[in-house]
Coordinates of C-alpha atoms in Angstrom, one line a residue:
M1 CA -83.4 -42.6 52.1
A2 CA -82.7 -43.6 48.5
E3 CA -82.6 -40.4 47.3
P4 CA -80.3 -38.9 49.6
K5 CA -77.7 -41.9 48.2
E6 CA -78.6 -40.6 44.4
D7 CA -77.6 -37.1 45.7
S8 CA -74.2 -38.3 47.7
F9 CA -73.9 -40.4 44.7
L10 CA -74.1 -36.9 42.5
D11 CA -72.5 -35.1 44.4
D12 CA -69.5 -37.7 44.9
I13 CA -69.5 -37.3 40.5
E14 CA -69.3 -33.0 40.3
E15 CA -66.6 -33.7 43.1
A16 CA -65.0 -35.6 41.0
A17 CA -65.6 -34.0 37.8
A18 CA -64.6 -30.5 39.6
Q19 CA -60.9 -32.1 40.6
E20 CA -61.2 -34.0 37.6
R21 CA -60.9 -30.0 35.6
E22 CA -59.0 -28.6 38.6
R23 CA -56.1 -31.1 37.8
M24 CA -56.9 -30.5 33.8
D25 CA -56.1 -27.3 34.8
D26 CA -52.9 -27.8 36.7
D27 CA -51.4 -29.5 33.7
M28 CA -52.5 -27.6 31.4
S29 CA -50.6 -24.3 33.3
D30 CA -47.9 -26.7 34.1
D31 CA -47.4 -26.8 30.2
A32 CA -48.4 -23.4 29.7
V33 CA -45.4 -22.8 31.8
E34 CA -43.2 -25.2 30.2
L35 CA -43.6 -24.2 27.0
D36 CA -42.8 -20.6 27.9
A37 CA -39.9 -21.3 29.5
L38 CA -39.1 -23.7 26.4
R39 CA -39.4 -20.2 24.2
A40 CA -37.7 -18.2 26.5
E41 CA -34.9 -20.8 26.0
R42 CA -35.0 -20.8 22.7
D43 CA -34.8 -16.9 21.8
A44 CA -32.0 -17.0 24.2
L45 CA -30.3 -19.1 21.7
R46 CA -31.3 -17.6 19.1
D47 CA -29.9 -14.3 20.4
K48 CA -26.6 -16.4 21.3
F49 CA -26.0 -18.0 17.7
M50 CA -27.2 -14.8 16.0
R51 CA -24.4 -12.7 18.0
A52 CA -22.2 -15.5 17.5
L53 CA -22.8 -15.1 13.6
A54 CA -21.5 -11.5 14.1
D55 CA -18.9 -12.3 16.1
A56 CA -17.5 -15.2 13.8
E57 CA -17.9 -12.3 10.9
N58 CA -16.2 -9.1 13.0
A59 CA -13.3 -11.5 13.3
R60 CA -13.1 -12.8 9.6
K61 CA -13.7 -9.3 8.7
R62 CA -10.8 -7.5 11.8
S63 CA -8.4 -10.8 9.9
E64 CA -8.7 -9.6 6.3
K65 CA -7.6 -6.0 7.1
D66 CA -5.2 -6.5 9.2
R67 CA -3.9 -9.3 6.6
R68 CA -4.4 -6.2 4.1
E69 CA -2.4 -4.0 5.9
A70 CA 0.3 -7.1 6.6
E71 CA 0.6 -7.4 3.4
N72 CA 0.9 -3.6 2.1
Y73 CA 2.8 -2.5 5.2
G74 CA 4.5 -4.8 6.6
G75 CA 8.0 -4.6 4.9
S76 CA 7.6 -0.6 5.6
K77 CA 10.9 -1.2 8.4
F78 CA 12.7 -2.5 5.7
A79 CA 11.8 0.0 2.9
R80 CA 12.7 2.9 5.4
D81 CA 16.3 1.5 5.6
M82 CA 16.7 1.4 2.1
L83 CA 16.0 5.2 0.9
P84 CA 19.4 6.2 2.3
V85 CA 20.7 3.3 -0.3
H86 CA 18.9 5.9 -2.6
D87 CA 19.9 9.1 -1.7
N88 CA 23.5 7.8 -1.9
L89 CA 23.4 6.6 -5.6
K90 CA 21.7 10.0 -6.3
R91 CA 24.4 12.0 -4.7
A92 CA 26.9 9.8 -6.0
L93 CA 25.4 10.3 -9.6
E94 CA 25.1 14.6 -8.8
T95 CA 28.1 14.6 -7.6
V96 CA 30.7 13.6 -10.3
N97 CA 31.2 15.4 -13.6
E98 CA 31.3 15.3 -17.0
E99 CA 35.5 15.0 -16.9
Q100 CA 35.2 12.0 -14.6
R101 CA 31.8 10.8 -15.7
A102 CA 34.7 10.4 -19.1
G103 CA 36.7 8.7 -17.4
S104 CA 35.2 6.5 -16.0
A105 CA 31.6 5.5 -18.1
A106 CA 31.1 2.1 -17.4
L107 CA 31.8 2.7 -13.3
F108 CA 29.1 5.1 -13.7
E109 CA 26.6 3.8 -15.8
G110 CA 26.6 1.1 -13.6
I111 CA 25.6 3.3 -10.8
E112 CA 22.7 4.6 -13.0
L113 CA 21.3 1.5 -13.7
T114 CA 21.5 0.3 -9.9
L115 CA 19.2 3.3 -9.3
R116 CA 17.0 2.6 -11.7
E117 CA 16.8 -1.6 -10.6
L118 CA 16.3 0.1 -6.5
L119 CA 13.1 2.9 -8.1
N120 CA 11.6 -0.2 -10.0
V121 CA 11.9 -2.2 -7.2
F122 CA 10.4 0.5 -5.0
T123 CA 7.4 0.9 -7.6
K124 CA 7.2 -2.8 -7.6
H125 CA 6.3 -2.5 -4.1
G126 CA 4.0 0.2 -3.7
I127 CA 6.5 3.1 -3.1
T128 CA 6.3 6.4 -4.5
V129 CA 8.4 9.5 -4.6
I130 CA 7.9 12.5 -3.4
D131 CA 10.0 14.7 -5.9
P132 CA 8.8 18.6 -4.9
Q133 CA 10.3 20.9 -7.2
V134 CA 11.0 25.0 -6.2
G135 CA 8.2 26.8 -6.8
D136 CA 6.1 24.0 -5.0
R137 CA 3.5 25.3 -2.7
F138 CA 4.3 23.5 1.0
D139 CA 2.2 20.9 1.7
P140 CA 3.0 19.7 5.7
Q141 CA 0.8 16.6 4.4
H142 CA 4.3 15.5 1.8
H143 CA 6.8 18.1 2.7
E144 CA 9.0 18.9 6.4
A145 CA 10.4 22.7 6.4
M146 CA 14.1 22.2 7.1
F147 CA 14.6 25.8 7.3
E148 CA 12.2 29.0 6.1
A149 CA 14.1 32.1 4.7
P150 CA 12.5 35.3 2.9
L151 CA 13.7 35.1 -0.4
P152 CA 13.3 37.7 -2.7
G153 CA 10.5 37.4 -5.7
T154 CA 9.0 34.4 -3.4
K155 CA 5.3 33.9 -1.7
A156 CA 5.0 32.8 1.7
G157 CA 4.6 29.2 1.3
E158 CA 6.7 28.4 -1.5
I159 CA 9.5 25.6 -2.0
I160 CA 12.7 27.6 -2.5
Q161 CA 15.0 24.4 -1.8
V162 CA 14.8 20.4 -1.9
S163 CA 17.1 18.5 0.3
T164 CA 15.5 15.0 -0.3
Q165 CA 12.7 13.7 -1.8
G166 CA 9.8 11.8 0.2
F167 CA 8.7 8.5 -0.1
M168 CA 5.2 6.8 -0.2
L169 CA 3.7 4.0 0.8
H170 CA 0.4 3.3 -0.6
D171 CA -1.4 5.6 1.0
R172 CA 1.6 6.5 4.1
I173 CA 4.5 8.6 4.6
L174 CA 7.6 6.7 4.9
R175 CA 9.8 9.5 4.6
P176 CA 8.6 13.7 3.6
A177 CA 10.4 15.7 1.3
Q178 CA 12.8 18.0 3.2
V179 CA 12.3 21.5 1.8
G180 CA 13.6 25.3 2.9
V181 CA 10.1 27.4 2.8
S182 CA 10.0 31.0 1.9
S183 CA 8.8 33.1 4.7
N184 CA 8.5 36.5 2.2
R185 CA 5.0 38.2 3.1
G186 CA 5.4 41.0 0.5
G187 CA 5.8 38.5 -2.3

């Protein structure tokens, strides 16, 4: 009977070893599951971090663009309001005859200096004059056609009269030049 006890003892050892292996496999599979969960969490956090970096960079670029636009175009309403001042000073000088100019030379010199200074301030702030000439080609990007007329000796689309100069603020139109355009088809 001693032999069955030994076999039973061996069976117990084998059973204990199998249980230990099973427990270790469970521990290892638990570790693997935990490791997989940690990797997934790490990947999710890395993705969130990269998205946050991209969002921050986009916000920086957007604010830089907004700042540049505000700097360049923030005064466009004021600039537009100053254009009639330019027009009136220019008209005042254009309507003066030589007799009036001789009688009030200092006054007209002051108007000329004021107009010149206004143009200097415009230039300093990126405002340029659109000054089309009679005979130039009509450009709808810079000119506004006030009328069309069939003027002999001109081609269709040529400027035949300039009513007012136009102005640009950097690369944007503040006011297009107002012109008359030839509608001659024969040329």
